[in-house]
């Protein structure tokens, strides 16, 4: 049964929203997009960044909100770009990551998704998941963001070309944790 309550996903990134909407709808939860750019503090902690984004989102909308903060952590780069993934994508992009990994064999990485929920009365609740994988040797066609360079473990293609990204993505895993908690709370 679908849950009907007004829940907003606050983000500037419509790709994230479209995936989150599809994933949550399959779990019986409907969300709306409130498109805006949120305050993103500088911190080494994705949890801290997500918490502040959720408080900022709630103060803008004054309705129950979820936000998501993601990071791609590459082992041989000491976890870079991690919490700075958005800035790094907008500046050096996938080509820049490829250059940093030139001649590096160890390409292990993980994609982390932190969902933060805030309704103004509960403290901010955080739900985190991460998916292990590796950085591809070349940039594939398709997808968005880091999709063309991230190969999740157990797959031979990147997120851009796997048959069902929603089944095992970092986003799907943390949204499942959120929806289990949220449905129980209602
Ligand atoms: P917000 O407005 O929601 O903050 P954003 O795009 O800035 O949107 P993040 O701060 O979470 O989002 O940045 C994480 C970066 O990782 C950003 O460049 C995304 O495009 C990228 N990213 C996150 N999830 C991804 C996915 O599933 N596939 C490809 N790239 C992804």
PDB file of N, CA and C and ligand atoms in Angstrom, residues 10-13 16 19 36-38 40 53 68-71 85-86 89-90 111 144-147 159 165 170-171, ligand 1:
ATOM      1  N   UNK A  10      14.851  17.228  -1.119  1.00  0.00           N
ATOM      2  CA  UNK A  10      15.376  18.556  -1.443  1.00  0.00           C
ATOM      3  C   UNK A  10      16.776  18.401  -2.039  1.00  0.00           C
ATOM      4  N   UNK A  11      16.921  18.882  -3.271  1.00  0.00           N
ATOM      5  CA  UNK A  11      18.184  18.691  -3.982  1.00  0.00           C
ATOM      6  C   UNK A  11      18.232  19.601  -5.198  1.00  0.00           C
ATOM      7  N   UNK A  12      19.453  19.853  -5.662  1.00  0.00           N
ATOM      8  CA  UNK A  12      19.596  20.581  -6.930  1.00  0.00           C
ATOM      9  C   UNK A  12      19.752  19.580  -8.078  1.00  0.00           C
ATOM     10  N   UNK A  13      19.839  18.292  -7.728  1.00  0.00           N
ATOM     11  CA  UNK A  13      20.215  17.259  -8.707  1.00  0.00           C
ATOM     12  C   UNK A  13      18.999  16.398  -9.070  1.00  0.00           C
ATOM     13  N   UNK A  16      19.385  12.484  -9.084  1.00  0.00           N
ATOM     14  CA  UNK A  16      19.260  11.862  -7.760  1.00  0.00           C
ATOM     15  C   UNK A  16      17.784  11.695  -7.404  1.00  0.00           C
ATOM     16  N   UNK A  19      15.929   8.889  -9.394  1.00  0.00           N
ATOM     17  CA  UNK A  19      16.243   7.541  -8.883  1.00  0.00           C
ATOM     18  C   UNK A  19      15.578   7.319  -7.526  1.00  0.00           C
ATOM     19  N   UNK A  36      16.384  23.007  -5.066  1.00  0.00           N
ATOM     20  CA  UNK A  36      17.140  24.176  -4.609  1.00  0.00           C
ATOM     21  C   UNK A  36      18.567  23.740  -4.280  1.00  0.00           C
ATOM     22  N   UNK A  37      19.456  24.705  -4.211  1.00  0.00           N
ATOM     23  CA  UNK A  37      20.828  24.399  -3.802  1.00  0.00           C
ATOM     24  C   UNK A  37      20.936  24.616  -2.296  1.00  0.00           C
ATOM     25  N   UNK A  38      21.396  23.600  -1.603  1.00  0.00           N
ATOM     26  CA  UNK A  38      21.472  23.664  -0.137  1.00  0.00           C
ATOM     27  C   UNK A  38      22.857  24.088   0.321  1.00  0.00           C
ATOM     28  N   UNK A  40      26.208  23.716   1.811  1.00  0.00           N
ATOM     29  CA  UNK A  40      27.058  22.530   1.961  1.00  0.00           C
ATOM     30  C   UNK A  40      28.328  22.936   2.697  1.00  0.00           C
ATOM     31  N   UNK A  53      22.678  19.988   5.720  1.00  0.00           N
ATOM     32  CA  UNK A  53      21.825  20.129   4.531  1.00  0.00           C
ATOM     33  C   UNK A  53      20.362  19.906   4.913  1.00  0.00           C
ATOM     34  N   UNK A  68      20.024  14.033   0.497  1.00  0.00           N
ATOM     35  CA  UNK A  68      21.009  12.954   0.337  1.00  0.00           C
ATOM     36  C   UNK A  68      22.365  13.573   0.083  1.00  0.00           C
ATOM     37  N   UNK A  69      23.378  13.068   0.756  1.00  0.00           N
ATOM     38  CA  UNK A  69      24.739  13.486   0.438  1.00  0.00           C
ATOM     39  C   UNK A  69      25.541  12.239   0.071  1.00  0.00           C
ATOM     40  N   UNK A  70      26.222  12.306  -1.058  1.00  0.00           N
ATOM     41  CA  UNK A  70      26.964  11.141  -1.554  1.00  0.00           C
ATOM     42  C   UNK A  70      28.446  11.431  -1.629  1.00  0.00           C
ATOM     43  N   UNK A  71      29.224  10.378  -1.641  1.00  0.00           N
ATOM     44  CA  UNK A  71      30.662  10.541  -1.849  1.00  0.00           C
ATOM     45  C   UNK A  71      31.254   9.313  -2.502  1.00  0.00           C
ATOM     46  N   UNK A  85      33.062  15.253  -3.419  1.00  0.00           N
ATOM     47  CA  UNK A  85      32.735  14.651  -4.721  1.00  0.00           C
ATOM     48  C   UNK A  85      32.012  15.600  -5.664  1.00  0.00           C
ATOM     49  N   UNK A  86      31.114  16.411  -5.119  1.00  0.00           N
ATOM     50  CA  UNK A  86      30.340  17.303  -5.976  1.00  0.00           C
ATOM     51  C   UNK A  86      31.268  18.363  -6.602  1.00  0.00           C
ATOM     52  N   UNK A  89      33.617  16.759  -9.118  1.00  0.00           N
ATOM     53  CA  UNK A  89      32.933  16.446 -10.371  1.00  0.00           C
ATOM     54  C   UNK A  89      32.770  17.712 -11.228  1.00  0.00           C
ATOM     55  N   UNK A  90      32.396  18.815 -10.570  1.00  0.00           N
ATOM     56  CA  UNK A  90      32.166  20.066 -11.304  1.00  0.00           C
ATOM     57  C   UNK A  90      33.465  20.706 -11.794  1.00  0.00           C
ATOM     58  N   UNK A 111      31.109   3.801  -3.095  1.00  0.00           N
ATOM     59  CA  UNK A 111      30.163   4.908  -3.221  1.00  0.00           C
ATOM     60  C   UNK A 111      29.321   4.919  -1.962  1.00  0.00           C
ATOM     61  N   UNK A 144      25.013   9.412 -15.565  1.00  0.00           N
ATOM     62  CA  UNK A 144      25.229  10.801 -15.128  1.00  0.00           C
ATOM     63  C   UNK A 144      26.275  10.788 -14.022  1.00  0.00           C
ATOM     64  N   UNK A 145      26.799  11.962 -13.674  1.00  0.00           N
ATOM     65  CA  UNK A 145      27.792  12.058 -12.594  1.00  0.00           C
ATOM     66  C   UNK A 145      28.934  11.061 -12.798  1.00  0.00           C
ATOM     67  N   UNK A 146      29.240  10.314 -11.727  1.00  0.00           N
ATOM     68  CA  UNK A 146      30.335   9.348 -11.781  1.00  0.00           C
ATOM     69  C   UNK A 146      29.894   7.986 -12.317  1.00  0.00           C
ATOM     70  N   UNK A 147      28.636   7.869 -12.761  1.00  0.00           N
ATOM     71  CA  UNK A 147      28.149   6.588 -13.314  1.00  0.00           C
ATOM     72  C   UNK A 147      29.123   5.967 -14.325  1.00  0.00           C
ATOM     73  N   UNK A 159      28.083   1.718 -13.468  1.00  0.00           N
ATOM     74  CA  UNK A 159      26.707   2.132 -13.133  1.00  0.00           C
ATOM     75  C   UNK A 159      25.969   2.614 -14.386  1.00  0.00           C
ATOM     76  N   UNK A 165      20.556  -0.606 -11.991  1.00  0.00           N
ATOM     77  CA  UNK A 165      21.318   0.118 -10.958  1.00  0.00           C
ATOM     78  C   UNK A 165      20.535   0.196  -9.649  1.00  0.00           C
ATOM     79  N   UNK A 170      24.176   2.445  -4.050  1.00  0.00           N
ATOM     80  CA  UNK A 170      24.363   3.036  -2.721  1.00  0.00           C
ATOM     81  C   UNK A 170      23.091   3.760  -2.297  1.00  0.00           C
ATOM     82  N   UNK A 171      22.446   4.418  -3.280  1.00  0.00           N
ATOM     83  CA  UNK A 171      21.199   5.162  -3.006  1.00  0.00           C
ATOM     84  C   UNK A 171      20.097   4.207  -2.570  1.00  0.00           C
TER      85      UNK A 171
HETATM   86  P1  LIG B   1      22.516  18.128  -3.924  1.00  0.00           P
HETATM   87  O1  LIG B   1      21.876  19.407  -4.386  1.00  0.00           O
HETATM   88  O2  LIG B   1      21.506  17.093  -3.540  1.00  0.00           O
HETATM   89  O3  LIG B   1      23.582  18.349  -2.875  1.00  0.00           O
HETATM   90  P2  LIG B   1      24.760  17.211  -5.595  1.00  0.00           P
HETATM   91  O4  LIG B   1      24.816  16.723  -7.014  1.00  0.00           O
HETATM   92  O5  LIG B   1      25.622  18.393  -5.238  1.00  0.00           O
HETATM   93  O6  LIG B   1      23.216  17.524  -5.255  1.00  0.00           O
HETATM   94  P3  LIG B   1      26.172  15.627  -3.607  1.00  0.00           P
HETATM   95  O7  LIG B   1      26.566  16.847  -2.834  1.00  0.00           O
HETATM   96  O8  LIG B   1      25.639  14.476  -2.846  1.00  0.00           O
HETATM   97  O9  LIG B   1      25.030  15.991  -4.673  1.00  0.00           O
HETATM   98  O10 LIG B   1      27.385  15.257  -4.526  1.00  0.00           O
HETATM   99  C1  LIG B   1      27.849  14.000  -4.794  1.00  0.00           C
HETATM  100  C2  LIG B   1      28.496  13.904  -6.167  1.00  0.00           C
HETATM  101  O11 LIG B   1      28.439  12.535  -6.526  1.00  0.00           O
HETATM  102  C3  LIG B   1      27.768  14.686  -7.265  1.00  0.00           C
HETATM  103  O12 LIG B   1      28.723  15.120  -8.228  1.00  0.00           O
HETATM  104  C4  LIG B   1      26.868  13.650  -7.896  1.00  0.00           C
HETATM  105  O13 LIG B   1      26.613  13.929  -9.256  1.00  0.00           O
HETATM  106  C5  LIG B   1      27.681  12.354  -7.721  1.00  0.00           C
HETATM  107  N1  LIG B   1      26.809  11.201  -7.540  1.00  0.00           N
HETATM  108  C6  LIG B   1      26.043  10.912  -6.472  1.00  0.00           C
HETATM  109  N2  LIG B   1      25.324   9.788  -6.672  1.00  0.00           N
HETATM  110  C7  LIG B   1      25.661   9.360  -7.909  1.00  0.00           C
HETATM  111  C8  LIG B   1      25.252   8.276  -8.707  1.00  0.00           C
HETATM  112  O14 LIG B   1      24.325   7.413  -8.294  1.00  0.00           O
HETATM  113  N3  LIG B   1      25.794   8.149  -9.907  1.00  0.00           N
HETATM  114  C9  LIG B   1      26.705   9.022 -10.358  1.00  0.00           C
HETATM  115  N4  LIG B   1      27.145  10.075  -9.687  1.00  0.00           N
HETATM  116  C10 LIG B   1      26.615  10.254  -8.463  1.00  0.00           C
END
